[in-house]
Amino acid sequence: MVTLGTKDLNRALLARQMLDERADIPALAAIDHLVGLQAQEPRSPYIGLWARLQGFRPEALEGLLTDRAAVRILLMRGTIHLVTSTDALGLRPHLQPRLDRELRSGPFAKPLREAQVDTDELAAAGRAVLASGPLSTADVGTVLRERWPDASHTVLGNALRLSLPLVQVPPRGLWRSSGRAVCATLDQWVGREQRAVDLEDVVVRYLRAFGPATVMDAQQWSGLTRLAGVFERLRGLLVTFRDEAGRELFDLPDAPRPGADNDVPVRLLPEFDNVLLAHTDRRRVIADDRLGLVIGGRRTVLVDGQVAATWALGADDSVAVDYLDDVSARQRKAVTEECDRLIAWLRST
């Protein structure tokens, strides 16, 4: 079996993430291909799409949000993602068991028990409150305290985020005018009911965007468990490799694998970009001792495909870079040029 080195995996990942060459495709197609973008920070998906697409403009994503073709919702790994509405409807049923477990054992479990809150009843009551229109989870929690006065509105509202598929509706997530997180139920907002997609389809799409990868990688990205059986069912349609540690990697036969010697450009990534979070062994893009930067919400710079610096925005849309590695003069020039492109883009929006 062929062994793929760390740099081989890096180049394959960058190609699939549209980080080796900006793609000339619509924003919705990119979001679909990537199976969403991490979106805890409202502006992160815009920077993520700018890094990946030719000619991307913020109004393209704003239009998708206001037209309800894309939504912000709790999904993979129990974090806010911006995904197509179709993916929200198809993926959330698979993620719901994980969120239910968090309700039973996470930080809200004890106060809910003490206040004698049944989570099924909470979901039904919350859905009824939201039937009259979008509200913040804090406001819904305040209404629900009439039924469960021994629970705080914060606990009730946050528990509702886990028990119900809630989307953060615009203006939350808009480029220049993002507001507070106000929520509606997913089916009410998009006018369609949830229907779980086949897990085989989820794995194939994960490999198309993040492969080659192990079973554990797919579980790390998604937050799902017991995916080994899904990979086995797909084995006849996939190709396999080994990484340098001997782990079995799965991939799609026709997916790009450019090779370790493929040149790649500098790229500026937003906070929590999925390219840094979608594998158990993240050394294909970031050294182990730098994972804290990602978890801490720092924006990162890829140089030769690896995180070599962090970057921050100034009040005047200037960009400050803090290097973590010694990089060549040529690479510093490339970083400066990419920062200049970002500044010009920011000032034009």
Tab-separated table of C-alpha atoms in Angstrom:
chain	number	residue	atom	x	y	z
A	1	MET	CA	0.000	0.000	0.000
A	2	VAL	CA	1.340	3.441	-0.954
A	3	THR	CA	2.454	5.677	1.927
A	4	LEU	CA	1.552	9.363	1.771
A	5	GLY	CA	3.830	11.726	3.665
A	6	THR	CA	2.692	14.745	5.648
A	7	LYS	CA	3.444	17.084	2.764
A	8	ASP	CA	1.519	14.869	0.323
A	9	LEU	CA	-1.483	15.101	2.631
A	10	ASN	CA	-1.002	18.850	2.945
A	11	ARG	CA	-1.067	19.388	-0.803
A	12	ALA	CA	-4.115	17.172	-1.253
A	13	LEU	CA	-5.974	19.014	1.499
A	14	LEU	CA	-5.148	22.465	0.124
A	15	ALA	CA	-6.295	21.450	-3.349
A	16	ARG	CA	-9.660	20.252	-2.039
A	17	GLN	CA	-10.069	23.303	0.145
A	18	MET	CA	-9.475	25.647	-2.812
A	19	LEU	CA	-6.457	27.044	-0.969
A	20	ASP	CA	-3.906	26.183	-3.645
A	21	GLU	CA	-5.774	28.192	-6.278
A	22	ARG	CA	-8.826	30.387	-5.863
A	23	ALA	CA	-11.817	28.727	-7.495
A	24	ASP	CA	-14.137	30.425	-9.967
A	25	ILE	CA	-17.402	29.089	-8.548
A	26	PRO	CA	-20.394	30.699	-6.794
A	27	ALA	CA	-20.363	31.072	-3.013
A	28	LEU	CA	-23.210	28.594	-2.556
A	29	ALA	CA	-21.337	25.925	-4.521
A	30	ALA	CA	-18.245	26.516	-2.388
A	31	ILE	CA	-20.216	26.230	0.868
A	32	ASP	CA	-21.777	23.020	-0.420
A	33	HIS	CA	-18.395	21.552	-1.417
A	34	LEU	CA	-16.815	22.440	1.942
A	35	VAL	CA	-19.834	21.035	3.821
A	36	GLY	CA	-20.030	24.422	5.519
A	37	LEU	CA	-17.656	26.857	7.163
A	38	GLN	CA	-16.978	27.335	10.840
A	39	ALA	CA	-18.903	30.431	11.910
A	40	GLN	CA	-18.589	31.199	15.622
A	41	GLU	CA	-17.331	34.616	14.583
A	42	PRO	CA	-19.898	36.213	12.232
A	43	ARG	CA	-17.340	37.524	9.731
A	44	SER	CA	-15.188	34.373	9.575
A	45	PRO	CA	-17.051	32.730	6.662
A	46	TYR	CA	-16.548	35.850	4.560
A	47	ILE	CA	-12.779	35.757	5.072
A	48	GLY	CA	-12.793	32.009	4.482
A	49	LEU	CA	-14.574	32.424	1.154
A	50	TRP	CA	-12.367	35.366	0.137
A	51	ALA	CA	-9.328	33.113	0.659
A	52	ARG	CA	-10.836	30.428	-1.584
A	53	LEU	CA	-12.827	32.122	-4.362
A	54	GLN	CA	-12.068	34.411	-7.250
A	55	GLY	CA	-13.886	37.725	-7.069
A	56	PHE	CA	-15.839	36.894	-3.920
A	57	ARG	CA	-17.948	39.788	-2.622
A	58	PRO	CA	-19.621	39.889	0.827
A	59	GLU	CA	-23.009	40.675	-0.678
A	60	ALA	CA	-23.005	37.251	-2.338
A	61	LEU	CA	-23.031	35.548	1.072
A	62	GLU	CA	-25.369	38.140	2.572
A	63	GLY	CA	-27.832	37.332	-0.199
A	64	LEU	CA	-27.661	33.619	0.579
A	65	LEU	CA	-28.433	34.305	4.236
A	66	THR	CA	-31.305	36.714	3.592
A	67	ASP	CA	-32.748	34.430	0.873
A	68	ARG	CA	-32.479	31.504	3.325
A	69	ALA	CA	-30.353	29.416	0.957
A	70	ALA	CA	-27.669	29.267	3.675
A	71	VAL	CA	-28.052	29.312	7.450
A	72	ARG	CA	-26.011	29.579	10.638
A	73	ILE	CA	-26.735	26.632	12.924
A	74	LEU	CA	-25.191	24.377	15.568
A	75	LEU	CA	-23.784	21.370	13.711
A	76	MET	CA	-20.392	19.659	13.455
A	77	ARG	CA	-18.609	19.207	16.791
A	78	GLY	CA	-21.458	21.111	18.455
A	79	THR	CA	-20.239	24.421	16.983
A	80	ILE	CA	-21.874	27.094	14.847
A	81	HIS	CA	-21.430	26.452	11.117
A	82	LEU	CA	-22.605	28.293	8.061
A	83	VAL	CA	-24.046	25.667	5.719
A	84	THR	CA	-26.511	25.391	2.879
A	85	SER	CA	-30.088	25.064	4.086
A	86	THR	CA	-30.202	21.634	2.456
A	87	ASP	CA	-27.203	20.487	4.505
A	88	ALA	CA	-28.688	21.907	7.697
A	89	LEU	CA	-31.835	19.855	7.128
A	90	GLY	CA	-29.919	16.704	6.224
A	91	LEU	CA	-27.065	16.822	8.745
A	92	ARG	CA	-28.725	18.055	11.937
A	93	PRO	CA	-30.632	14.773	12.565
A	94	HIS	CA	-27.291	12.921	12.612
A	95	LEU	CA	-25.766	15.443	15.033
A	96	GLN	CA	-28.780	15.602	17.359
A	97	PRO	CA	-27.801	12.521	19.436
A	98	ARG	CA	-24.460	14.164	20.284
A	99	LEU	CA	-26.248	17.340	21.331
A	100	ASP	CA	-28.703	15.301	23.387
A	101	ARG	CA	-25.773	13.663	25.193
A	102	GLU	CA	-24.382	17.104	25.954
A	103	LEU	CA	-27.747	18.052	27.422
A	104	ARG	CA	-27.663	14.977	29.668
A	105	SER	CA	-24.051	15.283	30.807
A	106	GLY	CA	-22.836	18.811	30.021
A	107	PRO	CA	-22.864	21.990	32.096
A	108	PHE	CA	-26.642	22.441	31.818
A	109	ALA	CA	-27.557	18.921	32.965
A	110	LYS	CA	-27.437	19.570	36.710
A	111	PRO	CA	-29.409	22.858	36.763
A	112	LEU	CA	-32.021	21.312	34.454
A	113	ARG	CA	-32.420	18.324	36.779
A	114	GLU	CA	-32.627	20.544	39.832
A	115	ALA	CA	-35.345	22.620	38.190
A	116	GLN	CA	-37.143	19.432	37.077
A	117	VAL	CA	-36.987	20.370	33.406
A	118	ASP	CA	-37.831	17.563	31.006
A	119	THR	CA	-35.822	18.276	27.850
A	120	ASP	CA	-38.495	16.917	25.490
A	121	GLU	CA	-41.044	19.204	27.111
A	122	LEU	CA	-38.541	22.054	26.919
A	123	ALA	CA	-38.110	21.546	23.168
A	124	ALA	CA	-41.858	21.472	22.590
A	125	ALA	CA	-42.415	24.560	24.715
A	126	GLY	CA	-39.576	26.423	23.017
A	127	ARG	CA	-40.921	25.549	19.585
A	128	ALA	CA	-44.323	26.913	20.593
A	129	VAL	CA	-42.781	30.195	21.779
A	130	LEU	CA	-40.811	30.594	18.537
A	131	ALA	CA	-43.869	29.868	16.393
A	132	SER	CA	-44.804	33.547	16.726
A	133	GLY	CA	-41.441	34.731	15.376
A	134	PRO	CA	-37.667	34.762	15.941
A	135	LEU	CA	-36.304	35.584	19.396
A	136	SER	CA	-32.956	35.403	21.139
A	137	THR	CA	-32.413	32.304	23.251
A	138	ALA	CA	-32.252	34.565	26.309
A	139	ASP	CA	-35.687	35.988	25.484
A	140	VAL	CA	-37.124	32.526	24.880
A	141	GLY	CA	-35.589	31.419	28.171
A	142	THR	CA	-37.277	34.299	29.954
A	143	VAL	CA	-40.662	33.218	28.599
A	144	LEU	CA	-39.994	29.596	29.523
A	145	ARG	CA	-39.222	30.575	33.124
A	146	GLU	CA	-42.964	31.050	33.561
A	147	ARG	CA	-43.182	27.253	33.342
A	148	TRP	CA	-39.843	26.422	35.017
A	149	PRO	CA	-39.237	29.270	37.497
A	150	ASP	CA	-36.417	27.416	39.274
A	151	ALA	CA	-34.219	27.478	36.157
A	152	SER	CA	-32.416	30.576	34.920
A	153	HIS	CA	-33.313	32.021	31.542
A	154	THR	CA	-29.699	31.450	30.449
A	155	VAL	CA	-29.831	27.725	31.220
A	156	LEU	CA	-33.195	27.318	29.527
A	157	GLY	CA	-32.139	29.261	26.441
A	158	ASN	CA	-28.825	27.453	26.013
A	159	ALA	CA	-30.446	24.076	26.575
A	160	LEU	CA	-32.929	24.939	23.862
A	161	ARG	CA	-30.054	25.538	21.390
A	162	LEU	CA	-29.043	21.925	21.945
A	163	SER	CA	-32.493	20.357	21.920
A	164	LEU	CA	-33.936	22.239	18.932
A	165	PRO	CA	-32.404	22.986	15.497
A	166	LEU	CA	-32.238	26.772	15.769
A	167	VAL	CA	-30.841	29.007	13.042
A	168	GLN	CA	-29.404	32.449	13.749
A	169	VAL	CA	-31.392	34.686	11.432
A	170	PRO	CA	-30.193	37.898	9.740
A	171	PRO	CA	-28.991	40.483	10.492
A	172	ARG	CA	-26.811	38.069	12.496
A	173	GLY	CA	-24.014	37.007	10.184
A	174	LEU	CA	-24.262	39.906	7.744
A	175	TRP	CA	-20.987	41.562	6.750
A	176	ARG	CA	-21.388	45.156	7.854
A	177	SER	CA	-24.487	45.021	10.030
A	178	SER	CA	-24.366	41.775	11.998
A	179	GLY	CA	-26.706	41.913	14.982
A	180	ARG	CA	-27.348	39.867	18.102
A	181	ALA	CA	-28.120	36.183	17.770
A	182	VAL	CA	-31.858	35.918	17.179
A	183	CYS	CA	-33.156	32.445	16.381
A	184	ALA	CA	-35.907	30.629	14.540
A	185	THR	CA	-36.517	26.913	14.172
A	186	LEU	CA	-34.834	25.491	11.096
A	187	ASP	CA	-37.935	24.021	9.463
A	188	GLN	CA	-39.945	27.188	10.036
A	189	TRP	CA	-37.180	29.407	8.643
A	190	VAL	CA	-36.497	27.457	5.442
A	191	GLY	CA	-40.003	26.064	4.937
A	192	ARG	CA	-38.889	22.440	4.714
A	193	GLU	CA	-38.716	19.554	7.171
A	194	GLN	CA	-35.544	17.825	8.309
A	195	ARG	CA	-34.677	14.593	6.537
A	196	ALA	CA	-31.445	12.836	7.423
A	197	VAL	CA	-29.110	12.178	4.498
A	198	ASP	CA	-27.294	8.851	4.163
A	199	LEU	CA	-24.100	8.709	6.203
A	200	GLU	CA	-22.361	7.228	3.167
A	201	ASP	CA	-23.005	10.520	1.377
A	202	VAL	CA	-21.645	12.477	4.342
A	203	VAL	CA	-18.406	10.447	4.349
A	204	VAL	CA	-17.938	10.796	0.580
A	205	ARG	CA	-18.383	14.557	0.811
A	206	TYR	CA	-15.993	14.750	3.747
A	207	LEU	CA	-13.326	12.922	1.748
A	208	ARG	CA	-13.940	15.159	-1.264
A	209	ALA	CA	-13.282	18.238	0.887
A	210	PHE	CA	-10.753	16.932	3.446
A	211	GLY	CA	-9.254	13.624	2.276
A	212	PRO	CA	-7.276	11.457	2.239
A	213	ALA	CA	-8.380	10.691	5.782
A	214	THR	CA	-8.839	8.028	8.432
A	215	VAL	CA	-12.085	6.955	10.050
A	216	MET	CA	-11.050	8.869	13.167
A	217	ASP	CA	-10.466	11.990	11.074
A	218	ALA	CA	-14.040	11.908	9.814
A	219	GLN	CA	-15.273	11.458	13.376
A	220	GLN	CA	-13.135	14.363	14.577
A	221	TRP	CA	-14.520	16.656	11.866
A	222	SER	CA	-18.144	15.716	12.351
A	223	GLY	CA	-18.476	14.883	16.012
A	224	LEU	CA	-20.137	11.602	14.998
A	225	THR	CA	-19.056	8.177	16.267
A	226	ARG	CA	-19.063	4.630	14.893
A	227	LEU	CA	-18.270	5.625	11.320
A	228	ALA	CA	-16.012	2.593	10.724
A	229	GLY	CA	-18.951	0.601	9.397
A	230	VAL	CA	-19.815	3.376	6.952
A	231	PHE	CA	-16.265	3.354	5.582
A	232	GLU	CA	-16.390	-0.425	5.252
A	233	ARG	CA	-19.600	-0.214	3.227
A	234	LEU	CA	-17.865	2.272	0.941
A	235	ARG	CA	-14.536	0.447	0.733
A	236	GLY	CA	-15.168	-0.962	-2.738
A	237	LEU	CA	-15.682	2.566	-4.081
A	238	LEU	CA	-12.616	4.060	-2.384
A	239	VAL	CA	-8.844	3.835	-2.659
A	240	THR	CA	-6.612	3.382	0.365
A	241	PHE	CA	-3.170	4.548	1.448
A	242	ARG	CA	-1.064	4.631	4.609
A	243	ASP	CA	0.247	7.664	6.425
A	244	GLU	CA	3.734	7.764	7.909
A	245	ALA	CA	2.421	6.305	11.179
A	246	GLY	CA	0.900	3.336	9.341
A	247	ARG	CA	-2.724	4.432	9.679
A	248	GLU	CA	-5.109	3.515	6.872
A	249	LEU	CA	-6.249	6.479	4.800
A	250	PHE	CA	-9.348	6.408	2.614
A	251	ASP	CA	-9.943	8.544	-0.445
A	252	LEU	CA	-12.001	8.981	-3.583
A	253	PRO	CA	-10.308	7.597	-6.699
A	254	ASP	CA	-10.763	10.804	-8.706
A	255	ALA	CA	-9.897	13.294	-5.941
A	256	PRO	CA	-6.843	15.543	-6.469
A	257	ARG	CA	-3.549	14.459	-4.915
A	258	PRO	CA	-1.027	16.905	-6.421
A	259	GLY	CA	2.074	15.617	-4.625
A	260	ALA	CA	4.537	17.042	-2.127
A	261	ASP	CA	6.466	19.170	-4.619
A	262	ASN	CA	3.420	21.187	-5.724
A	263	ASP	CA	3.953	24.894	-4.996
A	264	VAL	CA	1.219	26.560	-2.965
A	265	PRO	CA	0.533	30.248	-2.265
A	266	VAL	CA	0.321	32.117	1.021
A	267	ARG	CA	-3.198	32.142	2.447
A	268	LEU	CA	-4.770	34.072	5.334
A	269	LEU	CA	-7.331	32.017	7.262
A	270	PRO	CA	-10.072	33.218	9.606
A	271	GLU	CA	-10.667	32.056	13.160
A	272	PHE	CA	-11.375	28.330	13.623
A	273	ASP	CA	-11.110	27.514	9.913
A	274	ASN	CA	-12.121	23.907	9.359
A	275	VAL	CA	-8.946	23.143	7.427
A	276	LEU	CA	-7.212	23.253	10.829
A	277	LEU	CA	-9.834	21.274	12.745
A	278	ALA	CA	-10.953	18.439	10.495
A	279	HIS	CA	-8.402	15.711	11.370
A	280	THR	CA	-7.187	13.962	14.493
A	281	ASP	CA	-3.581	14.420	13.346
A	282	ARG	CA	-3.465	18.039	12.255
A	283	ARG	CA	0.229	18.138	11.466
A	284	ARG	CA	-0.581	18.202	7.764
A	285	VAL	CA	-1.314	21.921	8.299
A	286	ILE	CA	-0.303	22.899	11.837
A	287	ALA	CA	2.277	21.719	14.365
A	288	ASP	CA	0.913	20.163	17.539
A	289	ASP	CA	2.345	22.884	19.767
A	290	ARG	CA	0.397	25.532	17.838
A	291	LEU	CA	-3.084	24.069	18.221
A	292	GLY	CA	-3.716	26.445	21.113
A	293	LEU	CA	-3.618	29.333	18.644
A	294	VAL	CA	-6.572	27.874	16.759
A	295	ILE	CA	-8.522	26.960	19.879
A	296	GLY	CA	-7.870	30.468	21.192
A	297	GLY	CA	-9.433	31.997	18.091
A	298	ARG	CA	-6.317	33.403	16.430
A	299	ARG	CA	-6.353	34.009	12.679
A	300	THR	CA	-3.573	32.111	10.964
A	301	VAL	CA	-1.274	32.430	7.945
A	302	LEU	CA	-0.345	29.472	5.765
A	303	VAL	CA	3.176	29.632	4.328
A	304	ASP	CA	4.123	26.663	2.159
A	305	GLY	CA	0.897	25.089	3.379
A	306	GLN	CA	1.725	25.242	7.101
A	307	VAL	CA	0.670	27.665	9.849
A	308	ALA	CA	3.723	29.923	10.140
A	309	ALA	CA	2.188	33.126	11.533
A	310	THR	CA	-0.923	34.726	12.954
A	311	TRP	CA	-2.598	37.889	11.741
A	312	ALA	CA	-4.913	40.522	13.162
A	313	LEU	CA	-6.961	43.404	11.804
A	314	GLY	CA	-6.376	46.972	12.881
A	315	ALA	CA	-9.085	49.605	13.264
A	316	ASP	CA	-8.341	50.998	9.785
A	317	ASP	CA	-8.448	47.554	8.122
A	318	SER	CA	-4.672	47.275	8.369
A	319	VAL	CA	-3.218	43.789	8.852
A	320	ALA	CA	-0.549	42.967	11.447
A	321	VAL	CA	1.353	39.682	11.088
A	322	ASP	CA	3.114	37.907	13.953
A	323	TYR	CA	5.557	35.314	12.625
A	324	LEU	CA	5.985	32.023	14.443
A	325	ASP	CA	8.769	30.755	12.147
A	326	ASP	CA	11.775	32.188	10.414
A	327	VAL	CA	10.615	32.541	6.823
A	328	SER	CA	12.575	33.579	3.764
A	329	ALA	CA	12.542	37.068	2.318
A	330	ARG	CA	10.612	35.723	-0.661
A	331	GLN	CA	7.971	34.206	1.620
A	332	ARG	CA	7.660	37.427	3.667
A	333	LYS	CA	7.094	39.311	0.439
A	334	ALA	CA	4.348	36.841	-0.505
A	335	VAL	CA	2.725	37.302	2.918
A	336	THR	CA	2.825	41.099	2.524
A	337	GLU	CA	1.266	40.848	-0.931
A	338	GLU	CA	-1.555	38.650	0.339
A	339	CYS	CA	-2.154	41.051	3.238
A	340	ASP	CA	-2.300	43.923	0.742
A	341	ARG	CA	-4.898	42.005	-1.273
A	342	LEU	CA	-6.968	41.493	1.847
A	343	ILE	CA	-6.710	45.176	2.811
A	344	ALA	CA	-7.788	46.261	-0.678
A	345	TRP	CA	-10.716	43.843	-0.540
A	346	LEU	CA	-11.793	44.991	2.921
A	347	ARG	CA	-11.674	48.638	1.925
A	348	SER	CA	-13.748	47.933	-1.178
A	349	THR	CA	-16.593	46.230	0.694
